[in-house]
Tab-separated table of C-alpha atoms and ligand atoms in Angstrom:
chain	number	residue	atom	x	y	z
A	1	MET	CA	-25.062	13.535	-12.621
A	2	ASP	CA	-25.373	10.989	-15.388
A	3	ALA	CA	-24.926	7.475	-13.957
A	4	ALA	CA	-23.248	6.388	-17.188
A	5	VAL	CA	-20.191	8.259	-16.438
A	6	VAL	CA	-19.842	7.013	-12.810
A	7	THR	CA	-16.277	5.599	-12.164
A	8	PRO	CA	-16.277	1.872	-12.083
A	9	ARG	CA	-15.079	0.321	-9.150
A	10	VAL	CA	-11.560	-1.133	-8.612
A	11	PHE	CA	-10.455	-3.931	-6.459
A	12	ASN	CA	-8.648	-2.031	-3.547
A	13	PHE	CA	-6.160	-3.715	-1.333
A	14	ALA	CA	-5.471	-0.674	0.764
A	15	ALA	CA	-4.354	-1.179	4.146
A	16	GLY	CA	-6.436	1.396	5.701
A	17	PRO	CA	-8.732	3.229	5.143
A	18	ALA	CA	-9.760	0.066	3.257
A	19	VAL	CA	-12.489	-1.341	1.214
A	20	LEU	CA	-16.252	-1.555	2.622
A	21	PRO	CA	-18.779	-4.009	1.855
A	22	LEU	CA	-20.774	-2.768	-1.231
A	23	PRO	CA	-24.168	-3.578	0.100
A	24	VAL	CA	-23.095	-1.260	3.111
A	25	LEU	CA	-22.249	1.729	0.887
A	26	GLU	CA	-25.344	1.094	-1.154
A	27	GLN	CA	-27.342	1.189	1.964
A	28	ALA	CA	-25.471	4.257	3.262
A	29	GLN	CA	-26.231	5.860	-0.248
A	30	ARG	CA	-29.792	5.128	-0.111
A	31	GLU	CA	-30.073	6.470	3.300
A	32	LEU	CA	-27.716	9.474	3.035
A	33	LEU	CA	-30.302	12.090	2.393
A	34	ALA	CA	-33.107	10.725	4.952
A	35	LEU	CA	-32.429	8.012	7.567
A	36	PRO	CA	-35.443	5.873	7.399
A	37	GLY	CA	-38.372	7.244	9.655
A	38	CYS	CA	-36.327	10.178	10.426
A	39	GLY	CA	-36.269	12.475	7.388
A	40	ALA	CA	-32.832	13.907	7.630
A	41	SER	CA	-29.384	12.439	6.908
A	42	VAL	CA	-27.881	10.840	9.923
A	43	MET	CA	-25.156	13.512	9.559
A	44	GLU	CA	-27.562	16.170	9.867
A	45	ILE	CA	-29.092	15.115	13.671
A	46	SER	CA	-28.238	15.585	17.248
A	47	HIS	CA	-26.389	13.095	18.823
A	48	ARG	CA	-28.680	13.432	21.446
A	49	SER	CA	-31.938	12.797	19.430
A	50	LYS	CA	-33.813	9.637	19.463
A	51	ALA	CA	-33.009	8.538	16.151
A	52	PHE	CA	-29.215	8.717	16.744
A	53	GLU	CA	-29.801	7.152	19.977
A	54	ALA	CA	-31.365	4.322	18.047
A	55	VAL	CA	-28.548	4.213	15.635
A	56	LEU	CA	-25.714	4.140	18.548
A	57	GLU	CA	-27.783	1.119	20.098
A	58	ASP	CA	-28.082	-0.576	17.104
A	59	ALA	CA	-24.410	-0.379	16.411
A	60	LYS	CA	-23.762	-1.526	20.155
A	61	SER	CA	-26.110	-4.300	20.254
A	62	ARG	CA	-24.883	-5.708	16.842
A	63	LEU	CA	-21.308	-5.708	17.858
A	64	ALA	CA	-22.166	-7.362	21.071
A	65	ALA	CA	-24.068	-9.933	19.488
A	66	LEU	CA	-21.247	-10.667	16.771
A	67	LEU	CA	-18.793	-10.905	19.932
A	68	GLY	CA	-20.717	-12.739	22.153
A	69	LEU	CA	-20.002	-9.995	24.647
A	70	PRO	CA	-20.322	-10.821	28.271
A	71	ALA	CA	-22.226	-8.876	30.428
A	72	ASN	CA	-19.373	-7.265	32.378
A	73	TYR	CA	-17.794	-5.433	29.216
A	74	ARG	CA	-18.789	-2.199	27.663
A	75	ILE	CA	-18.344	-1.013	24.108
A	76	LEU	CA	-17.071	2.487	23.885
A	77	PHE	CA	-16.887	4.743	20.348
A	78	LEU	CA	-14.069	7.246	20.651
A	79	GLN	CA	-12.274	9.152	18.583
A	80	GLY	CA	-8.439	10.081	17.987
A	81	GLY	CA	-7.774	6.803	16.480
A	82	ALA	CA	-5.777	3.400	17.702
A	83	ARG	CA	-2.934	5.645	18.226
A	84	LEU	CA	-4.699	8.000	20.970
A	85	GLN	CA	-5.571	4.287	22.428
A	86	PHE	CA	-1.694	3.999	22.672
A	87	SER	CA	-1.670	6.974	24.907
A	88	MET	CA	-5.048	6.783	26.739
A	89	ILE	CA	-4.971	2.810	27.756
A	90	PRO	CA	-1.736	3.365	29.753
A	91	MET	CA	-3.124	6.834	31.298
A	92	ASN	CA	-6.392	4.782	32.315
A	93	ILE	CA	-5.058	1.508	33.141
A	94	VAL	CA	-1.233	1.815	34.438
A	95	ARG	CA	-1.436	5.341	36.335
A	96	GLY	CA	-1.396	5.341	39.829
A	97	THR	CA	-0.868	1.778	40.017
A	98	GLY	CA	2.904	1.703	40.475
A	99	GLN	CA	3.303	-1.247	38.509
A	100	PRO	CA	4.997	-1.814	34.952
A	101	ALA	CA	3.090	-2.451	31.519
A	102	ASP	CA	4.362	-5.454	29.662
A	103	TYR	CA	4.704	-5.069	25.947
A	104	ILE	CA	4.777	-7.937	23.526
A	105	LEU	CA	6.370	-6.580	20.121
A	106	THR	CA	5.591	-8.369	16.936
A	107	GLY	CA	5.774	-5.510	14.512
A	108	SER	CA	5.642	-1.520	13.870
A	109	TRP	CA	2.233	-0.818	15.494
A	110	GLY	CA	3.632	-2.734	18.814
A	111	LYS	CA	6.570	-0.616	18.773
A	112	ASN	CA	4.471	2.761	18.134
A	113	ALA	CA	2.211	1.500	21.213
A	114	LEU	CA	5.255	1.056	23.447
A	115	LYS	CA	6.703	4.374	22.549
A	116	GLU	CA	3.509	6.244	23.812
A	117	ALA	CA	3.504	4.145	26.828
A	118	GLN	CA	6.762	5.198	27.743
A	119	ARG	CA	5.668	8.771	27.997
A	120	GLU	CA	3.282	7.601	30.738
A	121	GLY	CA	5.343	4.985	33.086
A	122	THR	CA	7.462	2.110	33.144
A	123	VAL	CA	7.186	-0.525	30.546
A	124	HIS	CA	8.867	-3.887	30.118
A	125	VAL	CA	9.122	-5.645	27.134
A	126	ALA	CA	8.229	-9.037	27.490
A	127	TRP	CA	9.025	-10.364	23.866
A	128	ASP	CA	10.636	-8.517	20.904
A	129	GLY	CA	10.566	-9.880	17.254
A	130	LYS	CA	13.257	-7.587	16.265
A	131	ALA	CA	16.117	-10.045	15.837
A	132	SER	CA	14.001	-11.993	12.813
A	133	ASN	CA	12.684	-8.645	11.504
A	134	TYR	CA	9.275	-9.360	12.972
A	135	ASP	CA	8.335	-12.295	11.102
A	136	HIS	CA	6.372	-14.185	13.814
A	137	VAL	CA	4.909	-14.015	17.166
A	138	PRO	CA	5.926	-15.627	20.513
A	139	THR	CA	5.051	-18.964	21.939
A	140	ASP	CA	3.694	-18.321	25.314
A	141	ALA	CA	6.933	-20.043	26.787
A	142	GLU	CA	8.863	-17.077	25.173
A	143	LEU	CA	7.202	-14.681	27.037
A	144	GLN	CA	9.070	-12.866	29.716
A	145	LEU	CA	6.115	-11.317	31.782
A	146	SER	CA	6.808	-8.948	34.644
A	147	PRO	CA	5.760	-10.483	38.067
A	148	HIS	CA	3.380	-7.697	38.694
A	149	ALA	CA	2.278	-5.873	35.534
A	150	ALA	CA	-0.581	-3.352	35.283
A	151	MET	CA	-1.304	-4.867	32.010
A	152	VAL	CA	0.183	-6.851	29.127
A	153	HIS	CA	-0.310	-5.346	25.556
A	154	MET	CA	-0.341	-7.018	22.373
A	155	THR	CA	-1.005	-6.394	18.634
A	156	SER	CA	-3.213	-9.327	17.168
A	157	ASN	CA	-2.515	-8.510	13.465
A	158	GLU	CA	0.702	-6.496	12.734
A	159	THR	CA	-0.692	-4.745	9.598
A	160	ILE	CA	2.810	-3.780	7.968
A	161	GLU	CA	4.659	-6.949	8.533
A	162	GLY	CA	1.476	-9.258	7.749
A	163	VAL	CA	2.021	-11.354	11.235
A	164	GLN	CA	-0.932	-12.454	13.020
A	165	PHE	CA	-1.369	-14.279	16.736
A	166	ARG	CA	-3.669	-17.418	16.156
A	167	ARG	CA	-4.768	-16.974	19.412
A	168	ALA	CA	-4.420	-15.050	22.774
A	169	PRO	CA	-1.121	-15.552	24.368
A	170	ALA	CA	-1.662	-16.783	27.895
A	171	VAL	CA	-0.865	-13.921	30.535
A	172	GLY	CA	-2.316	-15.163	33.574
A	173	THR	CA	-4.740	-12.833	35.643
A	174	VAL	CA	-3.182	-9.886	34.233
A	175	PRO	CA	-5.274	-7.544	31.928
A	176	LEU	CA	-4.546	-8.597	28.250
A	177	VAL	CA	-5.042	-5.326	26.164
A	178	CYS	CA	-5.299	-6.134	22.372
A	179	ASP	CA	-5.001	-3.742	19.333
A	180	ALA	CA	-7.158	-5.436	17.032
A	181	SER	CA	-7.442	-2.879	14.420
A	182	SER	CA	-6.520	-4.677	11.643
A	183	ASP	CA	-8.333	-8.044	12.449
A	184	PHE	CA	-11.139	-6.983	14.607
A	185	LEU	CA	-14.462	-8.933	13.773
A	186	SER	CA	-12.438	-10.841	11.344
A	187	ARG	CA	-12.880	-14.035	13.284
A	188	PRO	CA	-14.421	-15.346	16.474
A	189	VAL	CA	-12.954	-14.169	19.895
A	190	ASP	CA	-13.316	-15.169	23.407
A	191	VAL	CA	-13.576	-11.694	24.850
A	192	ARG	CA	-13.159	-13.358	28.147
A	193	GLN	CA	-9.602	-13.556	27.451
A	194	TYR	CA	-9.079	-9.881	27.225
A	195	GLY	CA	-9.305	-6.969	29.652
A	196	ILE	CA	-9.418	-4.455	26.562
A	197	ILE	CA	-9.905	-5.197	22.954
A	198	TYR	CA	-9.506	-1.899	20.534
A	199	ALA	CA	-9.594	-1.242	16.968
A	200	CYS	CA	-9.812	1.912	14.672
A	201	ALA	CA	-12.590	1.438	12.562
A	202	GLN	CA	-11.021	2.012	9.191
A	203	LYS	CA	-9.350	-1.266	8.492
A	204	ASN	CA	-12.043	-3.926	8.939
A	205	VAL	CA	-15.201	-2.069	10.359
A	206	GLY	CA	-16.178	1.168	8.742
A	207	PRO	CA	-14.849	4.570	7.734
A	208	SER	CA	-12.071	6.323	9.685
A	209	GLY	CA	-13.245	8.393	12.482
A	210	VAL	CA	-13.896	6.069	15.234
A	211	THR	CA	-12.440	3.776	17.374
A	212	VAL	CA	-14.045	1.069	19.057
A	213	VAL	CA	-12.970	0.041	22.663
A	214	VAL	CA	-14.232	-2.918	24.214
A	215	ILE	CA	-13.329	-2.800	28.103
A	216	ARG	CA	-14.065	-4.973	30.996
A	217	GLU	CA	-15.849	-3.084	33.499
A	218	ASP	CA	-13.830	-3.556	36.643
A	219	LEU	CA	-11.012	-1.668	34.644
A	220	LEU	CA	-13.234	1.401	34.750
A	221	ALA	CA	-12.435	1.888	38.113
A	222	ARG	CA	-8.501	2.429	37.281
A	223	SER	CA	-9.333	5.869	35.489
A	224	GLN	CA	-8.427	8.555	37.931
A	225	GLU	CA	-10.359	11.510	38.552
A	226	SER	CA	-7.618	13.965	37.398
A	227	LEU	CA	-7.669	12.732	33.689
A	228	PRO	CA	-8.804	15.044	31.308
A	229	GLY	CA	-12.768	14.217	30.951
A	230	TYR	CA	-12.242	13.220	27.123
A	231	LEU	CA	-8.981	10.991	28.083
A	232	SER	CA	-10.928	9.104	30.884
A	233	PHE	CA	-12.797	5.665	29.936
A	234	ALA	CA	-14.724	6.096	32.826
A	235	VAL	CA	-16.237	9.383	31.689
A	236	HIS	CA	-16.955	7.973	28.375
A	237	ALA	CA	-18.738	4.706	29.744
A	238	GLU	CA	-20.705	6.769	32.241
A	239	ASN	CA	-22.023	8.847	29.282
A	240	ASN	CA	-22.470	5.797	26.930
A	241	SER	CA	-19.933	7.631	24.297
A	242	LEU	CA	-22.055	10.772	24.291
A	243	TRP	CA	-20.005	12.880	26.688
A	244	ASN	CA	-18.739	14.866	23.515
A	245	THR	CA	-20.477	14.743	20.227
A	246	PRO	CA	-19.324	11.496	18.868
A	247	PRO	CA	-18.606	10.754	14.988
A	248	THR	CA	-22.204	10.017	14.320
A	249	PHE	CA	-21.621	8.967	10.764
A	250	ALA	CA	-18.980	6.727	11.403
A	251	ILE	CA	-20.669	5.081	14.057
A	252	TYR	CA	-23.605	4.443	11.616
A	253	MET	CA	-21.454	2.800	9.225
A	254	VAL	CA	-20.192	0.488	11.937
A	255	GLY	CA	-23.747	-0.307	12.671
A	256	LEU	CA	-24.293	-1.375	8.922
A	257	VAL	CA	-21.050	-3.185	8.588
A	258	ALA	CA	-22.158	-5.207	11.835
A	259	ARG	CA	-25.516	-5.925	10.304
A	260	TRP	CA	-23.875	-7.011	6.950
A	261	LEU	CA	-21.789	-9.477	9.205
A	262	GLN	CA	-24.795	-10.677	10.729
A	263	ASP	CA	-27.170	-10.961	7.906
A	264	GLU	CA	-25.301	-11.374	4.587
A	265	ILE	CA	-22.302	-13.268	5.844
A	266	GLY	CA	-23.814	-15.192	8.991
A	267	GLY	CA	-21.481	-14.256	11.413
A	268	LEU	CA	-17.794	-14.338	12.577
A	269	ALA	CA	-17.206	-18.011	12.339
A	270	ARG	CA	-18.432	-17.929	8.681
A	271	MET	CA	-16.184	-14.695	8.211
A	272	HIS	CA	-13.457	-16.444	9.449
A	273	GLU	CA	-13.622	-19.465	6.989
A	274	LEU	CA	-14.049	-17.100	4.107
A	275	ASN	CA	-11.066	-14.920	5.382
A	276	ALA	CA	-8.912	-18.196	5.405
A	277	ARG	CA	-10.108	-19.616	2.249
A	278	LYS	CA	-9.063	-16.038	0.341
A	279	ALA	CA	-5.646	-15.912	2.220
A	280	ALA	CA	-4.918	-19.503	1.533
A	281	ARG	CA	-5.377	-18.857	-2.436
A	282	LEU	CA	-2.681	-16.087	-2.019
A	283	TYR	CA	-0.411	-18.002	0.257
A	284	ASP	CA	-0.548	-21.114	-2.069
A	285	VAL	CA	0.283	-19.110	-4.990
A	286	LEU	CA	3.444	-17.645	-3.331
A	287	ASP	CA	4.383	-20.949	-2.106
A	288	ALA	CA	3.974	-22.661	-5.356
A	289	SER	CA	6.087	-19.873	-7.238
A	290	GLY	CA	9.366	-21.272	-6.568
A	291	GLY	CA	10.859	-18.647	-4.556
A	292	TYR	CA	9.659	-15.895	-6.849
A	293	TYR	CA	7.359	-14.659	-4.707
A	294	ARG	CA	8.866	-14.506	-0.775
A	295	GLY	CA	6.420	-14.182	1.918
A	296	HIS	CA	7.539	-11.875	4.646
A	297	ALA	CA	5.933	-13.849	7.694
A	298	ARG	CA	6.785	-17.313	8.855
A	299	PRO	CA	4.024	-19.805	7.526
A	300	ASP	CA	2.511	-20.396	10.958
A	301	CYS	CA	2.257	-16.754	11.576
A	302	ARG	CA	0.763	-15.355	8.253
A	303	SER	CA	-1.891	-12.763	8.560
A	304	LEU	CA	-5.329	-13.643	7.218
A	305	MET	CA	-5.790	-9.946	6.592
A	306	ASN	CA	-2.521	-8.647	5.301
A	307	VAL	CA	-0.499	-10.408	2.958
A	308	THR	CA	3.193	-9.563	2.380
A	309	PHE	CA	5.634	-10.777	0.113
A	310	ARG	CA	8.611	-9.499	-2.125
A	311	LEU	CA	9.765	-10.038	-5.848
A	312	PRO	CA	13.071	-11.082	-6.806
A	313	THR	CA	13.953	-7.369	-7.356
A	314	PRO	CA	12.588	-3.890	-6.457
A	315	GLU	CA	12.443	-3.153	-10.104
A	316	LEU	CA	10.241	-6.167	-10.708
A	317	GLU	CA	8.137	-4.937	-7.640
A	318	ALA	CA	7.278	-1.391	-9.532
A	319	GLU	CA	6.531	-3.361	-12.587
A	320	PHE	CA	4.418	-5.734	-10.690
A	321	LEU	CA	2.361	-2.790	-9.398
A	322	THR	CA	2.110	-1.061	-12.499
A	323	ALA	CA	0.687	-3.996	-14.450
A	324	ALA	CA	-1.800	-4.669	-11.437
A	325	LYS	CA	-3.232	-1.336	-11.709
A	326	SER	CA	-3.951	-1.867	-15.176
A	327	ARG	CA	-6.024	-4.889	-14.327
A	328	GLY	CA	-8.125	-2.726	-11.876
A	329	LEU	CA	-5.987	-4.036	-8.816
A	330	VAL	CA	-4.910	-1.229	-6.681
A	331	GLU	CA	-3.078	-0.092	-3.128
A	332	LEU	CA	-0.698	-3.046	-3.415
A	333	LYS	CA	2.357	-1.129	-2.239
A	334	GLY	CA	4.122	-2.467	0.666
A	335	HIS	CA	4.294	0.006	3.560
A	336	ARG	CA	7.281	2.447	3.243
A	337	SER	CA	8.990	1.196	6.149
A	338	VAL	CA	9.151	-2.309	4.628
A	339	GLY	CA	8.811	-1.970	1.026
A	340	GLY	CA	7.485	-5.111	-1.180
A	341	ILE	CA	3.981	-5.939	-1.747
A	342	ARG	CA	1.100	-5.961	0.355
A	343	ALA	CA	-2.067	-7.407	-0.133
A	344	SER	CA	-4.924	-6.254	2.428
A	345	ILE	CA	-7.824	-8.838	2.082
A	346	TYR	CA	-10.033	-7.573	4.901
A	347	ASN	CA	-13.591	-9.161	5.252
A	348	ALA	CA	-15.052	-6.915	2.538
A	349	MET	CA	-12.523	-7.872	0.051
A	350	PRO	CA	-14.423	-10.068	-2.371
A	351	VAL	CA	-13.065	-13.725	-3.510
A	352	ALA	CA	-13.206	-12.474	-7.115
A	353	GLY	CA	-10.515	-9.579	-6.104
A	354	VAL	CA	-8.392	-12.328	-4.587
A	355	GLU	CA	-8.874	-14.588	-7.589
A	356	LYS	CA	-7.880	-11.962	-9.736
A	357	LEU	CA	-4.726	-11.088	-7.917
A	358	CYS	CA	-3.767	-14.590	-7.828
A	359	GLU	CA	-4.226	-14.865	-11.685
A	360	HIS	CA	-2.008	-11.376	-12.086
A	361	MET	CA	0.779	-13.201	-9.901
A	362	GLN	CA	1.064	-16.133	-11.854
A	363	ASP	CA	0.901	-14.268	-15.204
A	364	PHE	CA	3.578	-11.617	-13.804
A	365	ALA	CA	5.801	-14.504	-12.643
A	366	GLN	CA	5.721	-16.267	-16.117
A	367	HIS	CA	6.358	-13.463	-18.054
A	368	HIS	CA	9.006	-11.912	-16.005
A	369	PRO	CA	11.621	-14.356	-15.007
A	370	ALA	CA	14.011	-13.202	-12.464
B	401	PLP	C1	-3.867	1.412	11.476
B	401	PLP	C2	-3.388	0.991	12.848
B	401	PLP	C3	-3.159	1.494	13.848
B	401	PLP	C4	-3.376	3.313	13.786
B	401	PLP	O1	-4.651	3.751	13.577
B	401	PLP	P1	-4.996	5.172	13.680
B	401	PLP	O2	-6.470	5.137	13.491
B	401	PLP	O3	-4.271	5.695	12.240
B	401	PLP	O4	-4.593	5.603	15.013
B	401	PLP	C5	-2.616	1.130	15.012
B	401	PLP	N1	-2.457	-0.079	15.098
B	401	PLP	C6	-2.799	-1.286	13.966
B	401	PLP	C7	-2.489	-2.329	14.323
B	401	PLP	C8	-3.131	-0.359	12.931
B	401	PLP	O5	-3.384	-1.545	11.943
């Protein structure tokens, strides 16, 4: 193929699968035909080969380093997306305990998680943001936790509504289980506050096909023998995520993203600073628009990853999207369930993309009065 006809890259604000760091894509491209020292593509080698074992260990150890992972936690690479975790977590953590599972509902994904958990056992809604259309997260005092819950489930960042916890809710000694699909590795996290942190890769960590599960070791003992092998955390942990053939290429990509975070960004604290700066640029434009752009989330709960807002009318929103596209700013349409605009500005979204979107927002408001 002629390099001159390669399609130029747009600024991609998709919610997921989403933008990946360009240096990561370039490295994958360089290594696609032959992994260094191996002579075959990572897609062509056995998951039990020395070469792949090195890929897996590299991804694991880089994630552990970024997270400051305590020794009593394990990292698993699973399939089935975050959606399978909605079922697998209650199957492993709640089944057999005779205890209910508490759910904190701050948006669409939390509700989806609850729905799956209901099939497994008794659930209890500890807080539901429905009354204000999921525009904020609860304070600790507002949580109505069960006295003897098997776990408490939360969604650290609600991808659809654009609402994010600033810190983990206080739930005492009950294992806190966090769906971090859309903000994993976006900021430092004190892993010790959680029993499980899980994230499908395709928002902030890699391509679709792999889900990262960080689990405290003692919780592995809750997986019952009667579970189907694939659905057991204990089986995956015992087999180092190699019980079945794992998504090898996706795991390789997660390793490259982790390396990018370490070597080019300088770790999660630095990543958080950059993310906060990018988000502040957009929210500042929103707040300075005199009500032209109306953000969905309450200011103290605004997501640094998914910036959701409305224009004065649906017609203006449609025009806004078309005009954005002509500037190379794509995938800005809000989720079908809430409408409006959603700019997903994950780790890999360059500052230049955010600057260009801010410029578009200002120009558009000026030329299309309400
Ligand atoms: C995207 C997303 C999911 C669903 O992930 P799948 O990999 O499609 O199952 C779940 N939770 C959150 C917070 C998400 O953003």
